[in-house]
Amino acid sequence: MSKIIVATATPAATKRWQEVMQAALPQFEVVAWEPGIAPSGARYAVVWSPPDTVFQQETKLEAVFNLGAGVDAILALPSLPDIPVYRLEDAGMAPQMAEYVIHGLATLSRGFDAYVQRQREASWSPLAATRYEDWPVGVMGLGKLGSYVAKAVAALGYPVAGWARSARNEEGIEVFHGADQFAAFLSRTRVLVNLLPLTPETQGIINQDLLLKLLPDAVIINIARGAHVVDDDLLAALDSGRVQAAILDVFNQEPLPASHRYWSHPSVKITPHVAAVTLEAEAAQQISERIQRLERGESVSGLVRRETGY
Ligand code: NAP
Ligand code: GLV
């Protein structure tokens, strides 16, 4: 019987995904990787932040399936073989991302935070109506997640633009592309949502230079990767009031160290890398369908391009 090896960052998660994948693909033997285990000879690997050792010992692999959308961690492993790597495409993450962004945006634009304070004071005092045109949103990255988020926010009436590498039309979204149009995208954006993949080109993209180009009273919503942000530059912009708030789900170091200034900064809201979590049923279905297609010699989407890093 052909084998699939499952490897994640923790034994508990590995065991759980082994059970889920075994139920989805009963025609395979699904093996849970653990330190010291003998090479399984598996043909497929299903992984999330696996140790490099997995790829040193599993030399019969034909394809790797990433249990997430972002592939920066797996592409950084020195022993990753030169075989196809597939990533999750949406798999239920896009609506979670839209919900996260709309929650963060509306908390500020509708003044919901202010009402929390007013409730404490038993104060019945409505704010003026939100003028959506005062909150132009810019989404960096118009892929599976970014394009969904952009459309969801635009449907509420906010002016929305997106920025990607390549040109395209997205109904209701003003699309900018490439390095040449980046400054124009930033200069019309007040609420910047980051949904770029982490690549050599995008690392550190949220830096002083970018922050100075945004509209005044800017808001940063980073739900992609921590290494997109130069933390000292963002903190300086928050301290000066140039950026009014940062809603951060991902960090240069995770878990975010208890001593980090973000935790206590009055203008920062933190969530622990949960903006969109991998959903078991949706992920297992997407990966198992792809493995079955490969077995039939059919094409499969979600292939990572090594040359671009996403
Ligand atoms: P995707 O479908 O690959 O989309 C990536 C988008 O970024 C594409 O529109 C691409 O442009 C654009 N892009 C890439 N490099 C660029 C560059 N140098 N300049 C301008 N645009 C560039 O990715 P996705 O599935 O939407 O996921 C996006 C990221 O979300 C993941 O990589 C991951 O880091 C993050 N994520 C975070 C969480 C969380 O819980 N916080 C959960 C899931 C995913 P083109 O369309 O022109 O190629
Ligand atoms: C989570 O961060 C993912 O990339 O799916």
Coordinates of C-alpha atoms and ligand atoms in Angstrom, one line a residue:
M1 CA 0.0 0.0 0.0
S2 CA 1.3 3.5 -0.9
K3 CA 2.1 5.8 2.0
I4 CA 1.6 9.4 3.0
I5 CA 3.7 10.9 5.7
V6 CA 2.3 13.7 7.9
A7 CA 4.6 16.0 9.8
T8 CA 3.9 19.3 11.7
A9 CA 5.5 21.3 14.4
T10 CA 4.0 19.4 17.3
P11 CA 3.3 15.7 18.0
A12 CA -0.4 16.4 18.9
A13 CA -1.1 18.2 15.6
T14 CA 0.7 15.5 13.6
K15 CA -1.4 12.8 15.2
R16 CA -4.6 14.7 14.6
W17 CA -3.7 15.4 10.9
Q18 CA -2.7 11.7 10.5
E19 CA -6.2 10.7 11.6
V20 CA -7.9 13.3 9.4
M21 CA -5.9 12.4 6.3
Q22 CA -6.3 8.6 6.9
A23 CA -10.0 9.0 7.0
A24 CA -9.9 11.1 3.8
L25 CA -7.7 8.6 1.9
P26 CA -8.3 5.1 3.2
Q27 CA -6.5 3.6 0.1
F28 CA -3.2 5.0 1.5
E29 CA -1.4 4.2 4.7
V30 CA -1.0 7.5 6.4
V31 CA 2.0 7.6 8.8
A32 CA 2.6 10.2 11.6
W33 CA 6.2 11.4 11.5
E34 CA 8.0 11.5 14.8
P35 CA 11.7 12.0 15.8
G36 CA 13.7 8.8 15.4
I37 CA 11.1 7.1 13.2
A38 CA 12.5 5.0 10.3
P39 CA 12.1 6.3 6.8
S40 CA 8.6 5.4 5.7
G41 CA 9.1 5.4 1.9
A42 CA 6.1 7.7 1.6
R43 CA 5.2 9.1 -1.9
Y44 CA 3.4 12.2 -0.5
A45 CA 4.0 14.4 2.4
V46 CA 1.4 16.5 4.2
V47 CA 3.1 19.1 6.3
W48 CA 3.0 22.3 8.3
S49 CA 6.3 23.8 9.6
P50 CA 7.9 20.3 9.6
P51 CA 11.5 19.7 10.8
D52 CA 14.0 19.6 8.0
T53 CA 14.8 16.0 9.0
V54 CA 11.6 14.8 7.4
F55 CA 13.0 15.7 4.0
Q56 CA 16.4 14.3 4.8
Q57 CA 15.0 10.8 5.4
E58 CA 11.9 10.7 3.2
T59 CA 13.7 10.3 -0.2
K60 CA 10.9 8.7 -2.2
L61 CA 8.5 11.7 -2.0
E62 CA 6.8 12.8 -5.3
A63 CA 4.9 15.8 -3.9
V64 CA 4.5 17.9 -0.8
F65 CA 1.2 19.4 0.4
N66 CA 1.4 22.4 2.7
L67 CA -1.4 22.6 5.3
G68 CA -1.6 26.3 4.9
A69 CA -1.6 29.1 2.3
G70 CA 1.8 30.5 3.0
V71 CA 4.9 28.5 2.0
D72 CA 7.7 30.8 3.3
A73 CA 8.6 28.3 6.1
I74 CA 8.7 25.2 4.0
L75 CA 10.6 26.8 1.1
A76 CA 13.3 27.8 3.6
L77 CA 14.0 24.2 4.6
P78 CA 17.5 23.3 3.2
S79 CA 16.5 19.6 2.5
L80 CA 13.2 20.3 0.7
P81 CA 13.6 18.2 -2.5
D82 CA 13.0 19.7 -6.0
I83 CA 9.5 18.2 -6.3
P84 CA 6.1 19.9 -6.6
V85 CA 4.9 21.7 -3.5
Y86 CA 1.2 22.5 -3.3
R87 CA -0.4 25.0 -0.9
L88 CA -3.9 25.4 0.3
E89 CA -6.0 27.7 -1.8
D90 CA -8.7 29.4 0.3
A91 CA -10.0 26.2 1.8
G92 CA -12.3 28.2 4.0
M93 CA -9.7 30.8 5.0
A94 CA -10.9 33.7 2.8
P95 CA -14.1 34.3 4.7
Q96 CA -12.2 34.2 8.0
M97 CA -9.8 36.9 6.6
A98 CA -12.7 39.0 5.4
E99 CA -14.4 38.8 8.9
Y100 CA -11.1 39.7 10.6
V101 CA -10.5 42.8 8.4
I102 CA -14.1 44.0 8.6
H103 CA -14.1 43.6 12.4
G104 CA -10.8 45.6 12.7
L105 CA -11.9 48.3 10.2
A106 CA -15.4 48.8 11.6
T107 CA -14.1 49.0 15.2
L108 CA -12.3 52.1 14.1
S109 CA -14.5 53.5 11.3
R110 CA -17.8 53.0 13.2
G111 CA -16.3 54.0 16.6
F112 CA -17.2 50.7 18.3
D113 CA -14.2 51.0 20.6
A114 CA -15.6 54.4 21.7
Y115 CA -18.9 52.8 22.6
V116 CA -17.1 50.3 24.9
Q117 CA -15.8 53.3 26.9
R118 CA -19.2 55.1 26.8
Q119 CA -20.9 52.0 28.1
R120 CA -18.6 52.0 31.1
E121 CA -19.7 55.6 31.8
A122 CA -23.4 54.7 31.2
S123 CA -23.2 57.4 28.4
W124 CA -25.9 57.2 25.7
S125 CA -24.1 59.3 23.0
P126 CA -24.3 58.4 19.4
L127 CA -21.4 59.2 17.1
A128 CA -21.9 60.9 13.7
A129 CA -22.5 58.6 10.8
T130 CA -19.5 57.0 9.2
R131 CA -18.4 58.6 5.9
Y132 CA -17.1 55.6 4.0
E133 CA -15.2 57.8 1.6
D134 CA -13.0 58.8 4.6
W135 CA -11.7 55.3 5.0
P136 CA -10.1 54.2 1.7
V137 CA -8.9 50.6 2.1
G138 CA -5.9 49.2 0.2
V139 CA -5.2 45.5 0.1
M140 CA -1.7 44.4 -0.7
G141 CA -1.9 41.0 -2.4
L142 CA -4.9 40.2 -4.6
G143 CA -4.5 36.4 -4.5
K144 CA -7.0 33.8 -3.1
L145 CA -7.3 35.7 0.2
G146 CA -6.7 39.3 -0.8
S147 CA -9.2 39.4 -3.7
Y148 CA -11.9 37.9 -1.5
V149 CA -11.2 40.4 1.3
A150 CA -11.1 43.4 -1.1
K151 CA -14.5 42.4 -2.6
A152 CA -16.1 41.8 0.9
V153 CA -14.9 45.3 2.1
A154 CA -16.0 47.0 -1.1
A155 CA -19.5 45.4 -0.8
L156 CA -19.9 47.4 2.4
G157 CA -19.3 50.7 0.5
Y158 CA -15.7 51.5 1.4
P159 CA -13.5 52.6 -1.5
V160 CA -11.1 49.7 -2.0
A161 CA -7.9 49.4 -4.1
G162 CA -5.7 46.4 -4.4
W163 CA -2.0 45.9 -5.4
A164 CA -0.6 42.8 -7.0
R165 CA 2.4 41.9 -9.1
S166 CA 0.4 41.5 -12.3
A167 CA -2.4 43.6 -13.9
R168 CA -6.0 42.3 -13.8
N169 CA -9.6 43.5 -13.5
E170 CA -11.5 43.0 -10.3
E171 CA -15.0 44.4 -10.3
G172 CA -15.5 47.2 -7.8
I173 CA -11.8 47.3 -7.0
E174 CA -9.2 49.8 -8.2
V175 CA -6.3 47.6 -9.2
F176 CA -2.6 48.8 -9.1
H177 CA 0.2 46.5 -10.0
G178 CA 4.0 46.3 -9.9
A179 CA 6.6 48.5 -8.3
D180 CA 5.8 51.4 -10.6
Q181 CA 2.3 51.8 -9.3
F182 CA 3.0 51.1 -5.6
A183 CA 3.4 54.8 -4.6
A184 CA 0.1 55.7 -6.2
F185 CA -1.6 52.8 -4.4
L186 CA -0.2 53.9 -1.1
S187 CA -1.0 57.6 -1.5
R188 CA -4.8 56.9 -1.8
T189 CA -4.8 54.3 1.1
R190 CA -5.7 55.0 4.7
V191 CA -6.4 51.4 5.9
L192 CA -3.6 49.1 4.6
V193 CA -4.3 45.4 4.7
N194 CA -1.4 43.1 4.1
L195 CA -2.1 39.8 2.3
L196 CA 1.1 39.3 0.4
P197 CA 3.2 36.2 0.6
L198 CA 6.5 36.5 2.4
T199 CA 9.2 36.4 -0.3
P200 CA 12.6 38.1 -0.7
E201 CA 10.7 40.9 -2.6
T202 CA 8.1 41.5 0.1
Q203 CA 10.2 41.1 3.3
G204 CA 10.2 44.3 5.3
I205 CA 7.8 46.0 2.9
I206 CA 5.9 47.7 5.7
N207 CA 8.7 50.1 6.6
Q208 CA 9.2 53.9 7.2
D209 CA 9.1 54.6 3.5
L210 CA 5.8 52.9 3.0
L211 CA 4.2 54.3 6.2
L212 CA 5.1 57.9 5.2
K213 CA 3.3 57.5 1.9
L214 CA -0.1 56.5 3.4
L215 CA -2.9 59.0 4.1
P216 CA -2.8 60.6 7.5
D217 CA -4.4 58.7 10.5
A218 CA -3.5 55.4 8.7
V219 CA -4.3 52.0 10.0
I220 CA -2.2 48.9 9.4
I221 CA -3.9 45.5 9.4
N222 CA -1.2 42.8 9.0
I223 CA -2.5 39.3 8.6
A224 CA 0.1 37.9 6.3
R225 CA 3.6 37.4 7.9
G226 CA 5.4 39.3 10.7
A227 CA 8.6 39.6 8.6
H228 CA 6.7 41.9 6.2
V229 CA 7.0 44.6 9.0
V230 CA 10.0 46.6 10.2
D231 CA 8.8 46.7 13.8
D232 CA 10.9 49.8 14.8
D233 CA 9.5 51.7 11.9
L234 CA 5.9 50.8 12.7
L235 CA 6.3 51.6 16.4
A236 CA 7.9 55.0 15.6
A237 CA 4.9 55.8 13.3
L238 CA 2.5 54.7 16.0
D239 CA 4.3 56.8 18.6
S240 CA 4.2 59.9 16.4
G241 CA 0.5 59.4 15.6
R242 CA 1.3 59.1 11.8
V243 CA -0.3 55.7 12.1
Q244 CA -3.4 55.7 14.4
A245 CA -3.7 52.0 14.9
A246 CA -2.1 48.7 14.1
I247 CA -4.0 45.4 14.1
L248 CA -1.5 42.7 14.1
D249 CA -2.0 38.9 13.8
V250 CA 1.5 37.9 12.8
F251 CA 5.0 38.8 14.1
N252 CA 8.7 38.6 13.4
Q253 CA 8.9 36.2 16.4
E254 CA 6.0 33.9 17.3
P255 CA 4.9 33.6 20.0
L256 CA 5.4 37.4 20.4
P257 CA 7.8 37.7 23.4
A258 CA 6.1 39.0 26.6
S259 CA 8.5 41.9 26.7
H260 CA 7.7 43.2 23.2
R261 CA 6.5 46.8 23.1
Y262 CA 3.5 45.8 20.9
W263 CA 1.8 44.1 23.9
S264 CA 1.4 47.3 25.9
H265 CA 1.1 49.9 23.1
P266 CA -2.3 51.7 23.4
S267 CA -2.7 51.8 19.6
V268 CA -1.9 48.1 18.9
K269 CA -4.4 45.2 18.8
I270 CA -2.9 41.7 18.9
T271 CA -4.2 38.3 17.9
P272 CA -2.0 35.2 18.0
H273 CA -1.8 34.2 14.3
V274 CA -5.5 33.2 14.1
A275 CA -6.8 35.6 11.4
A276 CA -7.5 32.5 9.3
V277 CA -7.0 29.1 10.7
T278 CA -6.7 25.9 8.6
L279 CA -10.0 24.1 8.7
E280 CA -9.6 20.3 9.0
A281 CA -12.5 19.2 6.8
E282 CA -11.8 21.8 4.0
A283 CA -8.1 21.2 4.0
A284 CA -8.3 17.4 4.0
Q285 CA -10.9 17.5 1.2
Q286 CA -8.7 19.8 -0.9
I287 CA -5.5 17.8 -0.4
S288 CA -7.2 14.4 -0.8
E289 CA -8.8 15.5 -4.1
R290 CA -5.5 16.7 -5.4
I291 CA -3.7 13.4 -4.4
Q292 CA -6.4 11.5 -6.2
R293 CA -6.1 13.6 -9.3
L294 CA -2.3 13.1 -9.3
E295 CA -2.9 9.4 -9.0
R296 CA -5.0 9.6 -12.2
G297 CA -2.4 11.6 -14.0
E298 CA -4.5 14.8 -13.9
S299 CA -3.4 18.4 -13.4
V300 CA -3.7 19.9 -9.9
S301 CA -3.9 23.6 -8.8
G302 CA -2.1 25.2 -6.0
L303 CA 1.4 24.6 -7.3
V304 CA 4.0 26.8 -5.7
R305 CA 6.3 28.6 -8.1
R306 CA 9.8 28.3 -6.7
E307 CA 11.1 31.2 -8.8
T308 CA 8.6 33.7 -7.2
G309 CA 8.4 32.0 -3.8
Y310 CA 4.6 31.7 -3.7
Ligands
NAP1 P1 -1.7 34.0 -3.2 O1 -3.0 33.5 -3.7 O2 -0.5 33.4 -3.6 O3 -1.7 35.6 -3.5 C1 -0.6 36.4 -3.3 C2 -0.8 37.8 -3.9 O4 0.3 38.6 -3.7 C3 -1.0 37.7 -5.5 O5 -2.0 38.6 -5.8 C4 0.3 38.2 -6.0 O6 0.3 38.9 -7.2 C5 0.7 39.2 -4.9 N1 2.2 39.4 -4.8 C6 3.2 38.5 -4.6 N2 4.4 39.1 -4.6 C7 4.1 40.4 -4.9 C8 5.0 41.5 -5.1 N3 6.3 41.4 -5.1 N4 4.4 42.7 -5.4 C9 3.1 42.8 -5.5 N5 2.2 41.8 -5.3 C10 2.7 40.6 -5.0 O7 -1.7 34.0 -1.6 P2 -3.0 33.8 -0.6 O8 -3.5 32.5 -0.6 O9 -3.9 34.9 -0.9 O10 -2.2 34.1 0.8 C11 -1.6 35.3 1.1 C12 -0.7 35.1 2.4 O11 -1.6 35.2 3.5 C13 0.0 33.8 2.6 O12 1.2 33.8 1.8 C14 0.3 33.8 4.0 O13 1.5 34.4 4.3 C15 -0.9 34.6 4.6 N6 -1.8 33.9 5.5 C16 -1.9 34.3 6.8 C17 -2.8 33.6 7.6 C18 -3.0 34.0 9.1 O14 -3.8 33.4 9.8 N7 -2.5 35.1 9.5 C19 -3.6 32.5 7.1 C20 -3.4 32.2 5.8 C21 -2.5 32.9 5.0 P3 -0.1 38.2 -8.6 O15 -1.6 37.9 -8.4 O16 0.1 39.2 -9.6 O17 0.7 36.9 -8.6
GLV2 C1 -1.2 30.5 7.8 O1 -0.5 31.3 8.3 C2 -1.2 30.1 6.5 O2 -0.2 30.5 5.7 O3 -2.1 29.3 6.1

